[in-house]
Amino acid sequence: MRTFLILIAYIIISILSIPAYLIEFIIRAINPMAAARLAQLAVKGAFSLVMFISGCKKTIVGLENIPRDTPVMYAANHRSFYDIILAYATVPNQTAFISKKEIKKMPCVAQWMYFLNCLFMDRGNVKQNLEVILSAISLVKNGYSIYIAPEGTRNATDTLLEFKEGSMKIATKGKCPIVPVCFHGTEKIFENCLPWIRKGNIRIEFGKPIYPDKLDKDTKKHLGAYVREIIAQMYENSIYFSEGKC
């Protein structure tokens, strides 16, 4: 039933989005940041509805750790498609996500991501990846926070993959703090129960900000590994969730 209701909600949101696109294009031509703010409000509302229909009971920890006076780079572990839904329904500042290029093929979702200034990465194209990182740095300098999963792909195991060191340049070159983000339980809603959606407990935790310019030279050189270790520790310390059955 939840899966069916999510499909119905997706269709309805897609239809209602058509006139909203025109409004967004007009506002974007006048004030891009205002258009992005409006888009984020719309996406936050839609994703909150999706979590409600999905039966997600969310726990949010550490919102007070997110600086409000500067853009940040969110660095997160990546366990599920629901990571993005939970994150966008939670982050308090204007945020552009870096996602895989395949998402551009999703009707409605891709268009709203465009309004949010999201960037799409081709994981097999090193040159294109560099261009995405440079675009992300430019967004940070223009007041947007950036959300990235430095593992580079979805990983629902209890051991984090190695973090891509190149992703850390968004923070070092953009001169912004890094906020570690840890997800727990999101894969149990969808990926573990394919093709069905099941209710469950999900958790997002925001760690204390890391200021790269305050770290020693060796730590800065291996910043990805440093951030990975912090998130790995957050994951180990996070509460346990019931397994649930698909």
PDB file of C-alpha atoms in Angstrom:
ATOM      1  CA  MET A   1       0.000   0.000   0.000  1.00  0.00           C
ATOM      2  CA  ARG A   2       2.806   2.459   0.872  1.00  0.00           C
ATOM      3  CA  THR A   3       4.535   1.805  -2.433  1.00  0.00           C
ATOM      4  CA  PHE A   4       1.297   2.438  -4.324  1.00  0.00           C
ATOM      5  CA  LEU A   5       0.636   5.666  -2.382  1.00  0.00           C
ATOM      6  CA  ILE A   6       4.179   6.910  -3.087  1.00  0.00           C
ATOM      7  CA  LEU A   7       3.635   6.344  -6.827  1.00  0.00           C
ATOM      8  CA  ILE A   8       0.347   8.255  -6.687  1.00  0.00           C
ATOM      9  CA  ALA A   9       2.012  11.099  -4.757  1.00  0.00           C
ATOM     10  CA  TYR A  10       4.838  11.225  -7.338  1.00  0.00           C
ATOM     11  CA  ILE A  11       2.340  11.552 -10.190  1.00  0.00           C
ATOM     12  CA  ILE A  12       0.336  14.265  -8.410  1.00  0.00           C
ATOM     13  CA  ILE A  13       3.471  16.236  -7.472  1.00  0.00           C
ATOM     14  CA  SER A  14       4.730  15.971 -11.066  1.00  0.00           C
ATOM     15  CA  ILE A  15       1.456  17.416 -12.399  1.00  0.00           C
ATOM     16  CA  LEU A  16       1.337  20.215  -9.824  1.00  0.00           C
ATOM     17  CA  SER A  17       4.961  21.044 -10.586  1.00  0.00           C
ATOM     18  CA  ILE A  18       4.244  22.037 -14.190  1.00  0.00           C
ATOM     19  CA  PRO A  19       2.883  25.553 -13.419  1.00  0.00           C
ATOM     20  CA  ALA A  20       5.478  25.883 -10.633  1.00  0.00           C
ATOM     21  CA  TYR A  21       8.256  25.478 -13.219  1.00  0.00           C
ATOM     22  CA  LEU A  22       7.125  28.655 -14.976  1.00  0.00           C
ATOM     23  CA  ILE A  23       7.145  30.598 -11.705  1.00  0.00           C
ATOM     24  CA  GLU A  24      10.604  29.266 -10.885  1.00  0.00           C
ATOM     25  CA  PHE A  25      12.013  30.214 -14.308  1.00  0.00           C
ATOM     26  CA  ILE A  26      10.682  33.769 -13.961  1.00  0.00           C
ATOM     27  CA  ILE A  27      12.038  34.247 -10.429  1.00  0.00           C
ATOM     28  CA  ARG A  28      15.348  32.620 -11.382  1.00  0.00           C
ATOM     29  CA  ALA A  29      15.832  35.173 -14.165  1.00  0.00           C
ATOM     30  CA  ILE A  30      15.422  37.985 -11.627  1.00  0.00           C
ATOM     31  CA  ASN A  31      16.910  36.544  -8.431  1.00  0.00           C
ATOM     32  CA  PRO A  32      18.560  33.084  -8.620  1.00  0.00           C
ATOM     33  CA  MET A  33      19.005  32.766  -4.847  1.00  0.00           C
ATOM     34  CA  ALA A  34      15.340  33.579  -4.201  1.00  0.00           C
ATOM     35  CA  ALA A  35      14.335  30.959  -6.772  1.00  0.00           C
ATOM     36  CA  ALA A  36      16.577  28.403  -5.071  1.00  0.00           C
ATOM     37  CA  ARG A  37      15.040  29.221  -1.662  1.00  0.00           C
ATOM     38  CA  LEU A  38      11.527  28.774  -3.036  1.00  0.00           C
ATOM     39  CA  ALA A  39      12.539  25.498  -4.696  1.00  0.00           C
ATOM     40  CA  GLN A  40      14.029  24.198  -1.470  1.00  0.00           C
ATOM     41  CA  LEU A  41      10.823  24.965   0.425  1.00  0.00           C
ATOM     42  CA  ALA A  42       8.817  23.087  -2.198  1.00  0.00           C
ATOM     43  CA  VAL A  43      11.191  20.096  -2.188  1.00  0.00           C
ATOM     44  CA  LYS A  44      11.314  20.043   1.609  1.00  0.00           C
ATOM     45  CA  GLY A  45       7.524  19.870   1.739  1.00  0.00           C
ATOM     46  CA  ALA A  46       7.326  17.148  -0.910  1.00  0.00           C
ATOM     47  CA  PHE A  47      10.018  15.020   0.743  1.00  0.00           C
ATOM     48  CA  SER A  48       8.423  15.421   4.167  1.00  0.00           C
ATOM     49  CA  LEU A  49       5.205  14.096   2.637  1.00  0.00           C
ATOM     50  CA  VAL A  50       7.097  11.150   1.105  1.00  0.00           C
ATOM     51  CA  MET A  51       8.582  10.238   4.491  1.00  0.00           C
ATOM     52  CA  PHE A  52       5.160  10.468   6.134  1.00  0.00           C
ATOM     53  CA  ILE A  53       3.550   8.193   3.537  1.00  0.00           C
ATOM     54  CA  SER A  54       6.530   5.818   3.792  1.00  0.00           C
ATOM     55  CA  GLY A  55       6.004   5.469   7.526  1.00  0.00           C
ATOM     56  CA  CYS A  56       9.453   6.833   8.379  1.00  0.00           C
ATOM     57  CA  LYS A  57       9.992   7.724  12.022  1.00  0.00           C
ATOM     58  CA  LYS A  58      12.925  10.089  11.858  1.00  0.00           C
ATOM     59  CA  THR A  59      15.416  11.022  14.537  1.00  0.00           C
ATOM     60  CA  ILE A  60      17.448  14.181  13.980  1.00  0.00           C
ATOM     61  CA  VAL A  61      20.557  14.802  16.046  1.00  0.00           C
ATOM     62  CA  GLY A  62      23.006  17.727  16.065  1.00  0.00           C
ATOM     63  CA  LEU A  63      21.170  20.439  14.111  1.00  0.00           C
ATOM     64  CA  GLU A  64      22.748  22.936  16.497  1.00  0.00           C
ATOM     65  CA  ASN A  65      26.170  21.967  15.096  1.00  0.00           C
ATOM     66  CA  ILE A  66      25.431  23.472  11.684  1.00  0.00           C
ATOM     67  CA  PRO A  67      26.846  27.023  11.313  1.00  0.00           C
ATOM     68  CA  ARG A  68      24.160  29.462  10.181  1.00  0.00           C
ATOM     69  CA  ASP A  69      26.458  32.350   9.228  1.00  0.00           C
ATOM     70  CA  THR A  70      28.391  30.642   6.424  1.00  0.00           C
ATOM     71  CA  PRO A  71      27.935  28.066   3.675  1.00  0.00           C
ATOM     72  CA  VAL A  72      29.115  24.590   4.640  1.00  0.00           C
ATOM     73  CA  MET A  73      30.067  21.380   2.911  1.00  0.00           C
ATOM     74  CA  TYR A  74      28.026  18.449   4.178  1.00  0.00           C
ATOM     75  CA  ALA A  75      30.038  15.214   3.909  1.00  0.00           C
ATOM     76  CA  ALA A  76      27.848  12.158   4.438  1.00  0.00           C
ATOM     77  CA  ASN A  77      27.876   8.389   4.333  1.00  0.00           C
ATOM     78  CA  HIS A  78      25.489   7.108   1.673  1.00  0.00           C
ATOM     79  CA  ARG A  79      23.237   4.148   2.410  1.00  0.00           C
ATOM     80  CA  SER A  80      20.006   4.756   0.512  1.00  0.00           C
ATOM     81  CA  PHE A  81      17.967   6.917  -1.837  1.00  0.00           C
ATOM     82  CA  TYR A  82      16.141   7.951   1.337  1.00  0.00           C
ATOM     83  CA  ASP A  83      19.332   9.690   2.535  1.00  0.00           C
ATOM     84  CA  ILE A  84      18.575  12.493   0.098  1.00  0.00           C
ATOM     85  CA  ILE A  85      14.917  12.657   1.080  1.00  0.00           C
ATOM     86  CA  LEU A  86      15.765  12.889   4.780  1.00  0.00           C
ATOM     87  CA  ALA A  87      18.636  15.329   4.233  1.00  0.00           C
ATOM     88  CA  TYR A  88      16.682  17.801   2.099  1.00  0.00           C
ATOM     89  CA  ALA A  89      13.802  17.712   4.562  1.00  0.00           C
ATOM     90  CA  THR A  90      16.247  18.562   7.352  1.00  0.00           C
ATOM     91  CA  VAL A  91      19.110  20.873   6.299  1.00  0.00           C
ATOM     92  CA  PRO A  92      18.481  24.439   7.484  1.00  0.00           C
ATOM     93  CA  ASN A  93      20.553  26.335   4.910  1.00  0.00           C
ATOM     94  CA  GLN A  94      20.381  26.766   1.143  1.00  0.00           C
ATOM     95  CA  THR A  95      21.961  23.592  -0.187  1.00  0.00           C
ATOM     96  CA  ALA A  96      22.912  22.174  -3.576  1.00  0.00           C
ATOM     97  CA  PHE A  97      23.447  18.426  -3.774  1.00  0.00           C
ATOM     98  CA  ILE A  98      26.023  16.609  -5.881  1.00  0.00           C
ATOM     99  CA  SER A  99      24.394  13.539  -7.387  1.00  0.00           C
ATOM    100  CA  LYS A 100      25.141  10.871  -9.985  1.00  0.00           C
ATOM    101  CA  LYS A 101      24.252  11.812 -13.567  1.00  0.00           C
ATOM    102  CA  GLU A 102      21.602   9.070 -13.823  1.00  0.00           C
ATOM    103  CA  ILE A 103      19.262  11.144 -11.645  1.00  0.00           C
ATOM    104  CA  LYS A 104      18.971  13.618 -14.533  1.00  0.00           C
ATOM    105  CA  LYS A 105      16.744  11.048 -16.250  1.00  0.00           C
ATOM    106  CA  MET A 106      14.091  11.177 -13.521  1.00  0.00           C
ATOM    107  CA  PRO A 107      11.135  13.359 -14.567  1.00  0.00           C
ATOM    108  CA  CYS A 108      10.188  16.109 -12.109  1.00  0.00           C
ATOM    109  CA  VAL A 109      13.054  15.264  -9.720  1.00  0.00           C
ATOM    110  CA  ALA A 110      15.719  16.399 -12.197  1.00  0.00           C
ATOM    111  CA  GLN A 111      13.913  19.680 -12.889  1.00  0.00           C
ATOM    112  CA  TRP A 112      13.655  20.599  -9.215  1.00  0.00           C
ATOM    113  CA  MET A 113      17.313  19.685  -8.746  1.00  0.00           C
ATOM    114  CA  TYR A 114      18.135  22.150 -11.523  1.00  0.00           C
ATOM    115  CA  PHE A 115      16.267  24.889  -9.651  1.00  0.00           C
ATOM    116  CA  LEU A 116      18.269  23.958  -6.534  1.00  0.00           C
ATOM    117  CA  ASN A 117      21.567  24.322  -8.466  1.00  0.00           C
ATOM    118  CA  CYS A 118      22.397  20.665  -7.904  1.00  0.00           C
ATOM    119  CA  LEU A 119      25.350  19.221  -9.792  1.00  0.00           C
ATOM    120  CA  PHE A 120      25.533  15.882 -11.578  1.00  0.00           C
ATOM    121  CA  MET A 121      28.673  13.781 -11.576  1.00  0.00           C
ATOM    122  CA  ASP A 122      29.733  11.152 -14.103  1.00  0.00           C
ATOM    123  CA  ARG A 123      31.630   8.763 -11.863  1.00  0.00           C
ATOM    124  CA  GLY A 124      33.654   7.346 -14.773  1.00  0.00           C
ATOM    125  CA  ASN A 125      34.793  10.699 -16.143  1.00  0.00           C
ATOM    126  CA  VAL A 126      37.692  12.255 -14.213  1.00  0.00           C
ATOM    127  CA  LYS A 127      37.678  15.503 -16.210  1.00  0.00           C
ATOM    128  CA  GLN A 128      33.946  15.992 -15.720  1.00  0.00           C
ATOM    129  CA  ASN A 129      34.311  15.241 -12.000  1.00  0.00           C
ATOM    130  CA  LEU A 130      36.894  18.015 -11.715  1.00  0.00           C
ATOM    131  CA  GLU A 131      34.526  20.422 -13.462  1.00  0.00           C
ATOM    132  CA  VAL A 132      31.787  19.515 -10.966  1.00  0.00           C
ATOM    133  CA  ILE A 133      34.135  20.164  -8.030  1.00  0.00           C
ATOM    134  CA  LEU A 134      35.076  23.558  -9.503  1.00  0.00           C
ATOM    135  CA  SER A 135      31.376  24.405  -9.977  1.00  0.00           C
ATOM    136  CA  ALA A 136      30.706  23.392  -6.372  1.00  0.00           C
ATOM    137  CA  ILE A 137      33.504  25.669  -5.153  1.00  0.00           C
ATOM    138  CA  SER A 138      31.940  28.522  -7.124  1.00  0.00           C
ATOM    139  CA  LEU A 139      28.536  27.836  -5.536  1.00  0.00           C
ATOM    140  CA  VAL A 140      30.074  27.921  -2.049  1.00  0.00           C
ATOM    141  CA  LYS A 141      31.675  31.280  -2.809  1.00  0.00           C
ATOM    142  CA  ASN A 142      28.228  32.517  -3.869  1.00  0.00           C
ATOM    143  CA  GLY A 143      26.590  31.525  -0.596  1.00  0.00           C
ATOM    144  CA  TYR A 144      25.319  27.991  -1.249  1.00  0.00           C
ATOM    145  CA  SER A 145      26.091  25.013   0.945  1.00  0.00           C
ATOM    146  CA  ILE A 146      27.106  21.808  -0.806  1.00  0.00           C
ATOM    147  CA  TYR A 147      26.076  18.258   0.086  1.00  0.00           C
ATOM    148  CA  ILE A 148      28.268  15.408  -1.131  1.00  0.00           C
ATOM    149  CA  ALA A 149      28.739  11.707  -0.373  1.00  0.00           C
ATOM    150  CA  PRO A 150      32.536  11.288  -0.573  1.00  0.00           C
ATOM    151  CA  GLU A 151      32.265   7.480  -0.759  1.00  0.00           C
ATOM    152  CA  GLY A 152      31.196   8.070  -4.353  1.00  0.00           C
ATOM    153  CA  THR A 153      28.452   5.441  -4.379  1.00  0.00           C
ATOM    154  CA  ARG A 154      25.754   3.921  -2.205  1.00  0.00           C
ATOM    155  CA  ASN A 155      27.111   1.618   0.505  1.00  0.00           C
ATOM    156  CA  ALA A 156      24.798  -0.053   3.030  1.00  0.00           C
ATOM    157  CA  THR A 157      27.494  -2.052   4.815  1.00  0.00           C
ATOM    158  CA  ASP A 158      28.690  -1.173   8.302  1.00  0.00           C
ATOM    159  CA  THR A 159      32.139  -0.231   6.967  1.00  0.00           C
ATOM    160  CA  LEU A 160      32.465   3.063   5.118  1.00  0.00           C
ATOM    161  CA  LEU A 161      34.243   3.067   1.768  1.00  0.00           C
ATOM    162  CA  GLU A 162      37.298   5.262   1.332  1.00  0.00           C
ATOM    163  CA  PHE A 163      36.443   8.938   0.879  1.00  0.00           C
ATOM    164  CA  LYS A 164      37.460  10.671  -2.348  1.00  0.00           C
ATOM    165  CA  GLU A 165      40.107  13.189  -1.335  1.00  0.00           C
ATOM    166  CA  GLY A 166      39.245  15.395  -4.311  1.00  0.00           C
ATOM    167  CA  SER A 167      35.812  16.121  -2.852  1.00  0.00           C
ATOM    168  CA  MET A 168      37.489  17.850   0.108  1.00  0.00           C
ATOM    169  CA  LYS A 169      38.693  20.621  -2.213  1.00  0.00           C
ATOM    170  CA  ILE A 170      35.164  22.030  -2.103  1.00  0.00           C
ATOM    171  CA  ALA A 171      35.816  22.994   1.518  1.00  0.00           C
ATOM    172  CA  THR A 172      39.525  23.851   1.293  1.00  0.00           C
ATOM    173  CA  LYS A 173      39.221  25.973  -1.858  1.00  0.00           C
ATOM    174  CA  GLY A 174      35.790  27.310  -0.975  1.00  0.00           C
ATOM    175  CA  LYS A 175      37.052  28.157   2.525  1.00  0.00           C
ATOM    176  CA  CYS A 176      34.033  26.714   4.297  1.00  0.00           C
ATOM    177  CA  PRO A 177      33.609  24.319   7.235  1.00  0.00           C
ATOM    178  CA  ILE A 178      32.803  20.646   6.740  1.00  0.00           C
ATOM    179  CA  VAL A 179      29.800  19.253   8.590  1.00  0.00           C
ATOM    180  CA  PRO A 180      30.015  15.447   8.967  1.00  0.00           C
ATOM    181  CA  VAL A 181      26.657  13.723   8.392  1.00  0.00           C
ATOM    182  CA  CYS A 182      25.816  10.182   9.464  1.00  0.00           C
ATOM    183  CA  PHE A 183      22.777   8.197   8.281  1.00  0.00           C
ATOM    184  CA  HIS A 184      21.517   5.064   9.960  1.00  0.00           C
ATOM    185  CA  GLY A 185      18.650   2.798   8.932  1.00  0.00           C
ATOM    186  CA  THR A 186      17.627   4.503   5.681  1.00  0.00           C
ATOM    187  CA  GLU A 187      18.365   1.424   3.561  1.00  0.00           C
ATOM    188  CA  LYS A 188      15.740  -0.552   5.501  1.00  0.00           C
ATOM    189  CA  ILE A 189      12.955   1.597   4.060  1.00  0.00           C
ATOM    190  CA  PHE A 190      13.530   0.774   0.406  1.00  0.00           C
ATOM    191  CA  GLU A 191      16.727  -0.928  -0.785  1.00  0.00           C
ATOM    192  CA  ASN A 192      16.505  -3.865   1.639  1.00  0.00           C
ATOM    193  CA  CYS A 193      12.886  -4.476   0.652  1.00  0.00           C
ATOM    194  CA  LEU A 194      12.912  -3.913  -3.118  1.00  0.00           C
ATOM    195  CA  PRO A 195      10.556  -3.322  -4.830  1.00  0.00           C
ATOM    196  CA  TRP A 196       8.478  -2.402  -1.782  1.00  0.00           C
ATOM    197  CA  ILE A 197       8.644   0.489   0.650  1.00  0.00           C
ATOM    198  CA  ARG A 198       8.445  -0.445   4.329  1.00  0.00           C
ATOM    199  CA  LYS A 199       8.069   1.724   7.402  1.00  0.00           C
ATOM    200  CA  GLY A 200      10.969   2.016   9.825  1.00  0.00           C
ATOM    201  CA  ASN A 201      13.182   4.185  11.991  1.00  0.00           C
ATOM    202  CA  ILE A 202      15.737   6.389  10.268  1.00  0.00           C
ATOM    203  CA  ARG A 203      18.355   8.644  11.783  1.00  0.00           C
ATOM    204  CA  ILE A 204      20.436  11.582  10.628  1.00  0.00           C
ATOM    205  CA  GLU A 205      23.178  13.072  12.785  1.00  0.00           C
ATOM    206  CA  PHE A 206      25.139  16.248  12.129  1.00  0.00           C
ATOM    207  CA  GLY A 207      28.583  16.322  13.711  1.00  0.00           C
ATOM    208  CA  LYS A 208      30.529  19.318  14.885  1.00  0.00           C
ATOM    209  CA  PRO A 209      31.925  21.445  12.031  1.00  0.00           C
ATOM    210  CA  ILE A 210      35.489  20.874  10.876  1.00  0.00           C
ATOM    211  CA  TYR A 211      37.450  23.953   9.860  1.00  0.00           C
ATOM    212  CA  PRO A 212      40.183  22.820   7.419  1.00  0.00           C
ATOM    213  CA  ASP A 213      42.291  25.953   7.890  1.00  0.00           C
ATOM    214  CA  LYS A 214      42.630  25.134  11.600  1.00  0.00           C
ATOM    215  CA  LEU A 215      43.996  21.626  11.015  1.00  0.00           C
ATOM    216  CA  ASP A 216      47.661  20.714  10.916  1.00  0.00           C
ATOM    217  CA  LYS A 217      49.396  20.190   7.574  1.00  0.00           C
ATOM    218  CA  ASP A 218      49.369  16.383   7.655  1.00  0.00           C
ATOM    219  CA  THR A 219      45.674  16.191   8.573  1.00  0.00           C
ATOM    220  CA  LYS A 220      44.792  18.598   5.776  1.00  0.00           C
ATOM    221  CA  LYS A 221      46.745  16.436   3.340  1.00  0.00           C
ATOM    222  CA  HIS A 222      44.557  13.440   4.265  1.00  0.00           C
ATOM    223  CA  LEU A 223      41.378  15.374   4.997  1.00  0.00           C
ATOM    224  CA  GLY A 224      39.085  12.794   3.389  1.00  0.00           C
ATOM    225  CA  ALA A 225      40.413  10.026   5.635  1.00  0.00           C
ATOM    226  CA  TYR A 226      40.078  12.319   8.653  1.00  0.00           C
ATOM    227  CA  VAL A 227      36.424  13.124   7.898  1.00  0.00           C
ATOM    228  CA  ARG A 228      35.699   9.474   7.130  1.00  0.00           C
ATOM    229  CA  GLU A 229      37.016   8.409  10.533  1.00  0.00           C
ATOM    230  CA  ILE A 230      34.765  10.933  12.276  1.00  0.00           C
ATOM    231  CA  ILE A 231      31.662   9.709  10.432  1.00  0.00           C
ATOM    232  CA  ALA A 232      32.629   6.079  11.032  1.00  0.00           C
ATOM    233  CA  GLN A 233      32.810   6.810  14.751  1.00  0.00           C
ATOM    234  CA  MET A 234      29.438   8.576  14.610  1.00  0.00           C
ATOM    235  CA  TYR A 235      27.979   5.496  12.953  1.00  0.00           C
ATOM    236  CA  GLU A 236      29.404   3.185  15.603  1.00  0.00           C
ATOM    237  CA  ASN A 237      28.008   5.381  18.364  1.00  0.00           C
ATOM    238  CA  SER A 238      24.580   5.753  16.778  1.00  0.00           C
ATOM    239  CA  ILE A 239      21.565   4.016  18.237  1.00  0.00           C
ATOM    240  CA  TYR A 240      20.539   0.583  16.960  1.00  0.00           C
ATOM    241  CA  PHE A 241      17.384   0.152  14.959  1.00  0.00           C
ATOM    242  CA  SER A 242      15.107  -2.851  14.818  1.00  0.00           C
ATOM    243  CA  GLU A 243      15.717  -4.944  11.727  1.00  0.00           C
ATOM    244  CA  GLY A 244      12.132  -5.101  10.528  1.00  0.00           C
ATOM    245  CA  LYS A 245      10.891  -7.560   7.907  1.00  0.00           C
ATOM    246  CA  CYS A 246      10.234  -6.929   4.231  1.00  0.00           C
TER     247      CYS A 246
END
